[in-house]
Amino acid sequence: MKINTSEFIISAVKRAQYPMDGFPEVAFVGRSNVGKSSIINSLTNRKMLARVSQTPGKTRLVNFFLINKEFYIVDLPGYGYAKVSKKEKESWGKTIEMYLTGRQQLKRIVLLVDCRHKPTGDDIMMYEWIKHFGYDVVVIATKSDKLSRMNLKKSEKVIRETLKLTKQDKLYFFSSLNKVGRDELIDHIFEEPVHGLSEEDTTQE
């Protein structure tokens, strides 16, 4: 699959602001410093499509980007940033939960983890949360350029054991800097949910 066009549509605060055109959606979620905006920009080949903040935890809205005029990338708020109040953390959690609950257009969730570190308690909770809601999930370990091939193997073992992934569960490594394997990753993430839908799946809520 080739991404030809990508455009920002809306930053939504509440459900009523979500797009209602029935296009399928693939959501990205992860810790606030995991490089979520960078990977979205890298996959779409747009440097400034998703804003890369110098202050982790700043994204607090649900951002919708229309891809090829046929599906959405949805950028969910980052979680796990320590330097925010408990009230703010609860607010972000509610924002994510509001989106995940009963969103028929949502076909897959991409969970991002940092390949250099063992997945945190927040990562484990998010993975279990996604599975609880019954969504298909792909785990991507970011910043893979920072590790040697040997350490990437070790990282894969740690991530799979910590999140309790099976051999069938999808785990990929990627670097937004060198973009190695970008085209293959795009196929893995987007091909099936975009082109494998029935007419019933693409109707409006």
mmCIF file with all atom_site columns, N, CA and C in Angstrom, residues 27-29 34 39 79 108-115 119 123-124 126-128 130-131 136-142 155-156 158-160 162-166 168-174 185 188-189:
data_model
loop_
_atom_site.group_PDB
_atom_site.id
_atom_site.type_symbol
_atom_site.label_atom_id
_atom_site.label_alt_id
_atom_site.label_comp_id
_atom_site.label_asym_id
_atom_site.label_entity_id
_atom_site.label_seq_id
_atom_site.pdbx_PDB_ins_code
_atom_site.Cartn_x
_atom_site.Cartn_y
_atom_site.Cartn_z
_atom_site.occupancy
_atom_site.B_iso_or_equiv
_atom_site.pdbx_formal_charge
_atom_site.auth_seq_id
_atom_site.auth_comp_id
_atom_site.auth_asym_id
_atom_site.auth_atom_id
_atom_site.pdbx_PDB_model_num
ATOM 1   N N  . ALA A 1 27  ? -5.802 3.606   15.210 1.00 0.00 ? 27  ALA A N  1
ATOM 2   C CA . ALA A 1 27  ? -5.384 4.523   16.276 1.00 0.00 ? 27  ALA A CA 1
ATOM 3   C C  . ALA A 1 27  ? -3.982 4.204   16.770 1.00 0.00 ? 27  ALA A C  1
ATOM 4   N N  . PHE A 1 28  ? -3.227 5.260   17.092 1.00 0.00 ? 28  PHE A N  1
ATOM 5   C CA . PHE A 1 28  ? -1.884 5.129   17.656 1.00 0.00 ? 28  PHE A CA 1
ATOM 6   C C  . PHE A 1 28  ? -1.911 5.608   19.102 1.00 0.00 ? 28  PHE A C  1
ATOM 7   N N  . VAL A 1 29  ? -1.338 4.813   19.995 1.00 0.00 ? 29  VAL A N  1
ATOM 8   C CA . VAL A 1 29  ? -1.314 5.181   21.402 1.00 0.00 ? 29  VAL A CA 1
ATOM 9   C C  . VAL A 1 29  ? 0.011  4.727   22.012 1.00 0.00 ? 29  VAL A C  1
ATOM 10  N N  . VAL A 1 34  ? 7.286  8.409   23.653 1.00 0.00 ? 34  VAL A N  1
ATOM 11  C CA . VAL A 1 34  ? 7.665  7.223   22.890 1.00 0.00 ? 34  VAL A CA 1
ATOM 12  C C  . VAL A 1 34  ? 7.924  7.528   21.415 1.00 0.00 ? 34  VAL A C  1
ATOM 13  N N  . ILE A 1 39  ? 6.559  8.922   14.467 1.00 0.00 ? 39  ILE A N  1
ATOM 14  C CA . ILE A 1 39  ? 6.286  7.751   13.626 1.00 0.00 ? 39  ILE A CA 1
ATOM 15  C C  . ILE A 1 39  ? 5.125  8.021   12.678 1.00 0.00 ? 39  ILE A C  1
ATOM 16  N N  . TYR A 1 79  ? 0.325  8.866   27.424 1.00 0.00 ? 79  TYR A N  1
ATOM 17  C CA . TYR A 1 79  ? 0.080  8.602   28.848 1.00 0.00 ? 79  TYR A CA 1
ATOM 18  C C  . TYR A 1 79  ? 1.405  8.389   29.573 1.00 0.00 ? 79  TYR A C  1
ATOM 19  N N  . ARG A 1 108 ? -8.157 -1.121  14.187 1.00 0.00 ? 108 ARG A N  1
ATOM 20  C CA . ARG A 1 108 ? -6.879 -1.611  14.725 1.00 0.00 ? 108 ARG A CA 1
ATOM 21  C C  . ARG A 1 108 ? -6.266 -0.527  15.603 1.00 0.00 ? 108 ARG A C  1
ATOM 22  N N  . ILE A 1 109 ? -5.538 -0.966  16.636 1.00 0.00 ? 109 ILE A N  1
ATOM 23  C CA . ILE A 1 109 ? -4.816 -0.033  17.500 1.00 0.00 ? 109 ILE A CA 1
ATOM 24  C C  . ILE A 1 109 ? -3.334 -0.384  17.464 1.00 0.00 ? 109 ILE A C  1
ATOM 25  N N  . VAL A 1 110 ? -2.511 0.624   17.255 1.00 0.00 ? 110 VAL A N  1
ATOM 26  C CA . VAL A 1 110 ? -1.058 0.464   17.257 1.00 0.00 ? 110 VAL A CA 1
ATOM 27  C C  . VAL A 1 110 ? -0.540 0.963   18.603 1.00 0.00 ? 110 VAL A C  1
ATOM 28  N N  . LEU A 1 111 ? -0.002 0.041   19.398 1.00 0.00 ? 111 LEU A N  1
ATOM 29  C CA . LEU A 1 111 ? 0.575  0.395   20.698 1.00 0.00 ? 111 LEU A CA 1
ATOM 30  C C  . LEU A 1 111 ? 2.079  0.565   20.533 1.00 0.00 ? 111 LEU A C  1
ATOM 31  N N  . LEU A 1 112 ? 2.587  1.747   20.880 1.00 0.00 ? 112 LEU A N  1
ATOM 32  C CA . LEU A 1 112 ? 4.006  2.037   20.749 1.00 0.00 ? 112 LEU A CA 1
ATOM 33  C C  . LEU A 1 112 ? 4.710  1.884   22.090 1.00 0.00 ? 112 LEU A C  1
ATOM 34  N N  . VAL A 1 113 ? 5.839  1.193   22.077 1.00 0.00 ? 113 VAL A N  1
ATOM 35  C CA . VAL A 1 113 ? 6.689  1.075   23.262 1.00 0.00 ? 113 VAL A CA 1
ATOM 36  C C  . VAL A 1 113 ? 8.114  1.419   22.858 1.00 0.00 ? 113 VAL A C  1
ATOM 37  N N  . ASP A 1 114 ? 8.910  1.854   23.802 1.00 0.00 ? 114 ASP A N  1
ATOM 38  C CA . ASP A 1 114 ? 10.308 2.211   23.553 1.00 0.00 ? 114 ASP A CA 1
ATOM 39  C C  . ASP A 1 114 ? 11.152 0.942   23.631 1.00 0.00 ? 114 ASP A C  1
ATOM 40  N N  . CYS A 1 115 ? 11.830 0.594   22.531 1.00 0.00 ? 115 CYS A N  1
ATOM 41  C CA . CYS A 1 115 ? 12.574 -0.660  22.487 1.00 0.00 ? 115 CYS A CA 1
ATOM 42  C C  . CYS A 1 115 ? 13.738 -0.696  23.479 1.00 0.00 ? 115 CYS A C  1
ATOM 43  N N  . PRO A 1 119 ? 8.663  -2.593  28.866 1.00 0.00 ? 119 PRO A N  1
ATOM 44  C CA . PRO A 1 119 ? 7.349  -1.944  28.925 1.00 0.00 ? 119 PRO A CA 1
ATOM 45  C C  . PRO A 1 119 ? 6.935  -1.653  30.359 1.00 0.00 ? 119 PRO A C  1
ATOM 46  N N  . ASP A 1 123 ? 2.090  0.687   30.061 1.00 0.00 ? 123 ASP A N  1
ATOM 47  C CA . ASP A 1 123 ? 2.051  -0.012  28.775 1.00 0.00 ? 123 ASP A CA 1
ATOM 48  C C  . ASP A 1 123 ? 1.269  -1.329  28.897 1.00 0.00 ? 123 ASP A C  1
ATOM 49  N N  . ILE A 1 124 ? 1.547  -2.060  29.979 1.00 0.00 ? 124 ILE A N  1
ATOM 50  C CA . ILE A 1 124 ? 0.852  -3.330  30.212 1.00 0.00 ? 124 ILE A CA 1
ATOM 51  C C  . ILE A 1 124 ? -0.648 -3.091  30.363 1.00 0.00 ? 124 ILE A C  1
ATOM 52  N N  . MET A 1 126 ? -2.384 -0.570  29.204 1.00 0.00 ? 126 MET A N  1
ATOM 53  C CA . MET A 1 126 ? -2.965 -0.159  27.937 1.00 0.00 ? 126 MET A CA 1
ATOM 54  C C  . MET A 1 126 ? -3.165 -1.357  27.018 1.00 0.00 ? 126 MET A C  1
ATOM 55  N N  . TYR A 1 127 ? -2.182 -2.255  26.968 1.00 0.00 ? 127 TYR A N  1
ATOM 56  C CA . TYR A 1 127 ? -2.305 -3.442  26.124 1.00 0.00 ? 127 TYR A CA 1
ATOM 57  C C  . TYR A 1 127 ? -3.495 -4.296  26.574 1.00 0.00 ? 127 TYR A C  1
ATOM 58  N N  . GLU A 1 128 ? -3.606 -4.501  27.878 1.00 0.00 ? 128 GLU A N  1
ATOM 59  C CA . GLU A 1 128 ? -4.718 -5.295  28.406 1.00 0.00 ? 128 GLU A CA 1
ATOM 60  C C  . GLU A 1 128 ? -6.054 -4.600  28.155 1.00 0.00 ? 128 GLU A C  1
ATOM 61  N N  . ILE A 1 130 ? -6.768 -2.580  25.592 1.00 0.00 ? 130 ILE A N  1
ATOM 62  C CA . ILE A 1 130 ? -7.081 -2.759  24.174 1.00 0.00 ? 130 ILE A CA 1
ATOM 63  C C  . ILE A 1 130 ? -7.672 -4.144  23.931 1.00 0.00 ? 130 ILE A C  1
ATOM 64  N N  . LYS A 1 131 ? -7.041 -5.165  24.519 1.00 0.00 ? 131 LYS A N  1
ATOM 65  C CA . LYS A 1 131 ? -7.527 -6.527  24.362 1.00 0.00 ? 131 LYS A CA 1
ATOM 66  C C  . LYS A 1 131 ? -8.915 -6.684  24.976 1.00 0.00 ? 131 LYS A C  1
ATOM 67  N N  . ASP A 1 136 ? -8.160 -5.374  17.408 1.00 0.00 ? 136 ASP A N  1
ATOM 68  C CA . ASP A 1 136 ? -6.918 -5.935  16.896 1.00 0.00 ? 136 ASP A CA 1
ATOM 69  C C  . ASP A 1 136 ? -5.791 -4.976  17.258 1.00 0.00 ? 136 ASP A C  1
ATOM 70  N N  . VAL A 1 137 ? -4.664 -5.507  17.733 1.00 0.00 ? 137 VAL A N  1
ATOM 71  C CA . VAL A 1 137 ? -3.577 -4.639  18.185 1.00 0.00 ? 137 VAL A CA 1
ATOM 72  C C  . VAL A 1 137 ? -2.259 -5.042  17.547 1.00 0.00 ? 137 VAL A C  1
ATOM 73  N N  . VAL A 1 138 ? -1.485 -4.033  17.155 1.00 0.00 ? 138 VAL A N  1
ATOM 74  C CA . VAL A 1 138 ? -0.125 -4.214  16.668 1.00 0.00 ? 138 VAL A CA 1
ATOM 75  C C  . VAL A 1 138 ? 0.796  -3.460  17.621 1.00 0.00 ? 138 VAL A C  1
ATOM 76  N N  . VAL A 1 139 ? 1.850  -4.112  18.090 1.00 0.00 ? 139 VAL A N  1
ATOM 77  C CA . VAL A 1 139 ? 2.827  -3.453  18.959 1.00 0.00 ? 139 VAL A CA 1
ATOM 78  C C  . VAL A 1 139 ? 4.048  -3.075  18.122 1.00 0.00 ? 139 VAL A C  1
ATOM 79  N N  . ILE A 1 140 ? 4.430  -1.799  18.205 1.00 0.00 ? 140 ILE A N  1
ATOM 80  C CA . ILE A 1 140 ? 5.640  -1.332  17.525 1.00 0.00 ? 140 ILE A CA 1
ATOM 81  C C  . ILE A 1 140 ? 6.621  -0.814  18.563 1.00 0.00 ? 140 ILE A C  1
ATOM 82  N N  . ALA A 1 141 ? 7.828  -1.344  18.517 1.00 0.00 ? 141 ALA A N  1
ATOM 83  C CA . ALA A 1 141 ? 8.904  -0.877  19.383 1.00 0.00 ? 141 ALA A CA 1
ATOM 84  C C  . ALA A 1 141 ? 9.667  0.215   18.639 1.00 0.00 ? 141 ALA A C  1
ATOM 85  N N  . THR A 1 142 ? 9.621  1.428   19.158 1.00 0.00 ? 142 THR A N  1
ATOM 86  C CA . THR A 1 142 ? 10.214 2.585   18.483 1.00 0.00 ? 142 THR A CA 1
ATOM 87  C C  . THR A 1 142 ? 11.693 2.761   18.831 1.00 0.00 ? 142 THR A C  1
ATOM 88  N N  . SER A 1 155 ? 15.634 -7.139  23.347 1.00 0.00 ? 155 SER A N  1
ATOM 89  C CA . SER A 1 155 ? 14.481 -6.259  23.549 1.00 0.00 ? 155 SER A CA 1
ATOM 90  C C  . SER A 1 155 ? 13.187 -6.969  23.154 1.00 0.00 ? 155 SER A C  1
ATOM 91  N N  . GLU A 1 156 ? 13.232 -7.683  22.035 1.00 0.00 ? 156 GLU A N  1
ATOM 92  C CA . GLU A 1 156 ? 12.032 -8.405  21.584 1.00 0.00 ? 156 GLU A CA 1
ATOM 93  C C  . GLU A 1 156 ? 11.586 -9.422  22.630 1.00 0.00 ? 156 GLU A C  1
ATOM 94  N N  . VAL A 1 158 ? 12.151 -9.349  25.885 1.00 0.00 ? 158 VAL A N  1
ATOM 95  C CA . VAL A 1 158 ? 11.634 -8.653  27.066 1.00 0.00 ? 158 VAL A CA 1
ATOM 96  C C  . VAL A 1 158 ? 10.216 -8.127  26.808 1.00 0.00 ? 158 VAL A C  1
ATOM 97  N N  . ILE A 1 159 ? 10.026 -7.517  25.645 1.00 0.00 ? 159 ILE A N  1
ATOM 98  C CA . ILE A 1 159 ? 8.711  -6.947  25.313 1.00 0.00 ? 159 ILE A CA 1
ATOM 99  C C  . ILE A 1 159 ? 7.652  -8.042  25.241 1.00 0.00 ? 159 ILE A C  1
ATOM 100 N N  . ARG A 1 160 ? 7.978  -9.131  24.561 1.00 0.00 ? 160 ARG A N  1
ATOM 101 C CA . ARG A 1 160 ? 7.010  -10.221 24.425 1.00 0.00 ? 160 ARG A CA 1
ATOM 102 C C  . ARG A 1 160 ? 6.668  -10.837 25.777 1.00 0.00 ? 160 ARG A C  1
ATOM 103 N N  . THR A 1 162 ? 6.975  -9.374  28.800 1.00 0.00 ? 162 THR A N  1
ATOM 104 C CA . THR A 1 162 ? 6.324  -8.407  29.679 1.00 0.00 ? 162 THR A CA 1
ATOM 105 C C  . THR A 1 162 ? 4.859  -8.198  29.303 1.00 0.00 ? 162 THR A C  1
ATOM 106 N N  . LEU A 1 163 ? 4.580  -8.099  28.007 1.00 0.00 ? 163 LEU A N  1
ATOM 107 C CA . LEU A 1 163 ? 3.201  -7.900  27.554 1.00 0.00 ? 163 LEU A CA 1
ATOM 108 C C  . LEU A 1 163 ? 2.456  -9.222  27.369 1.00 0.00 ? 163 LEU A C  1
ATOM 109 N N  . LYS A 1 164 ? 3.187  -10.332 27.559 1.00 0.00 ? 164 LYS A N  1
ATOM 110 C CA . LYS A 1 164 ? 2.610  -11.681 27.412 1.00 0.00 ? 164 LYS A CA 1
ATOM 111 C C  . LYS A 1 164 ? 2.077  -11.896 25.995 1.00 0.00 ? 164 LYS A C  1
ATOM 112 N N  . LEU A 1 165 ? 2.914  -11.509 25.026 1.00 0.00 ? 165 LEU A N  1
ATOM 113 C CA . LEU A 1 165 ? 2.555  -11.699 23.621 1.00 0.00 ? 165 LEU A CA 1
ATOM 114 C C  . LEU A 1 165 ? 2.786  -13.155 23.210 1.00 0.00 ? 165 LEU A C  1
ATOM 115 N N  . THR A 1 166 ? 1.923  -13.675 22.391 1.00 0.00 ? 166 THR A N  1
ATOM 116 C CA . THR A 1 166 ? 2.131  -14.999 21.817 1.00 0.00 ? 166 THR A CA 1
ATOM 117 C C  . THR A 1 166 ? 2.956  -14.864 20.540 1.00 0.00 ? 166 THR A C  1
ATOM 118 N N  . GLN A 1 168 ? 1.926  -15.444 17.703 1.00 0.00 ? 168 GLN A N  1
ATOM 119 C CA . GLN A 1 168 ? 1.044  -14.921 16.669 1.00 0.00 ? 168 GLN A CA 1
ATOM 120 C C  . GLN A 1 168 ? 0.809  -13.415 16.811 1.00 0.00 ? 168 GLN A C  1
ATOM 121 N N  . ASP A 1 169 ? 1.034  -12.876 18.013 1.00 0.00 ? 169 ASP A N  1
ATOM 122 C CA . ASP A 1 169 ? 0.827  -11.444 18.230 1.00 0.00 ? 169 ASP A CA 1
ATOM 123 C C  . ASP A 1 169 ? 1.869  -10.645 17.462 1.00 0.00 ? 169 ASP A C  1
ATOM 124 N N  . LYS A 1 170 ? 1.438  -9.506  16.912 1.00 0.00 ? 170 LYS A N  1
ATOM 125 C CA . LYS A 1 170 ? 2.280  -8.739  16.002 1.00 0.00 ? 170 LYS A CA 1
ATOM 126 C C  . LYS A 1 170 ? 3.172  -7.759  16.755 1.00 0.00 ? 170 LYS A C  1
ATOM 127 N N  . LEU A 1 171 ? 4.485  -7.884  16.551 1.00 0.00 ? 171 LEU A N  1
ATOM 128 C CA . LEU A 1 171 ? 5.465  -6.979  17.147 1.00 0.00 ? 171 LEU A CA 1
ATOM 129 C C  . LEU A 1 171 ? 6.480  -6.595  16.075 1.00 0.00 ? 171 LEU A C  1
ATOM 130 N N  . TYR A 1 172 ? 6.647  -5.284  15.855 1.00 0.00 ? 172 TYR A N  1
ATOM 131 C CA . TYR A 1 172 ? 7.592  -4.792  14.861 1.00 0.00 ? 172 TYR A CA 1
ATOM 132 C C  . TYR A 1 172 ? 8.513  -3.755  15.502 1.00 0.00 ? 172 TYR A C  1
ATOM 133 N N  . PHE A 1 173 ? 9.719  -3.634  14.952 1.00 0.00 ? 173 PHE A N  1
ATOM 134 C CA . PHE A 1 173 ? 10.669 -2.622  15.396 1.00 0.00 ? 173 PHE A CA 1
ATOM 135 C C  . PHE A 1 173 ? 10.823 -1.578  14.295 1.00 0.00 ? 173 PHE A C  1
ATOM 136 N N  . PHE A 1 174 ? 10.923 -0.301  14.707 1.00 0.00 ? 174 PHE A N  1
ATOM 137 C CA . PHE A 1 174 ? 10.996 0.761   13.707 1.00 0.00 ? 174 PHE A CA 1
ATOM 138 C C  . PHE A 1 174 ? 11.720 1.974   14.268 1.00 0.00 ? 174 PHE A C  1
ATOM 139 N N  . LEU A 1 185 ? 6.086  -1.936  6.893  1.00 0.00 ? 185 LEU A N  1
ATOM 140 C CA . LEU A 1 185 ? 5.326  -1.642  8.104  1.00 0.00 ? 185 LEU A CA 1
ATOM 141 C C  . LEU A 1 185 ? 3.973  -1.021  7.760  1.00 0.00 ? 185 LEU A C  1
ATOM 142 N N  . HIS A 1 188 ? 1.672  -3.782  6.838  1.00 0.00 ? 188 HIS A N  1
ATOM 143 C CA . HIS A 1 188 ? 1.249  -4.556  8.003  1.00 0.00 ? 188 HIS A CA 1
ATOM 144 C C  . HIS A 1 188 ? 0.189  -3.815  8.817  1.00 0.00 ? 188 HIS A C  1
ATOM 145 N N  . ILE A 1 189 ? 0.351  -2.509  8.953  1.00 0.00 ? 189 ILE A N  1
ATOM 146 C CA . ILE A 1 189 ? -0.556 -1.744  9.811  1.00 0.00 ? 189 ILE A CA 1
ATOM 147 C C  . ILE A 1 189 ? -1.878 -1.433  9.124  1.00 0.00 ? 189 ILE A C  1
#
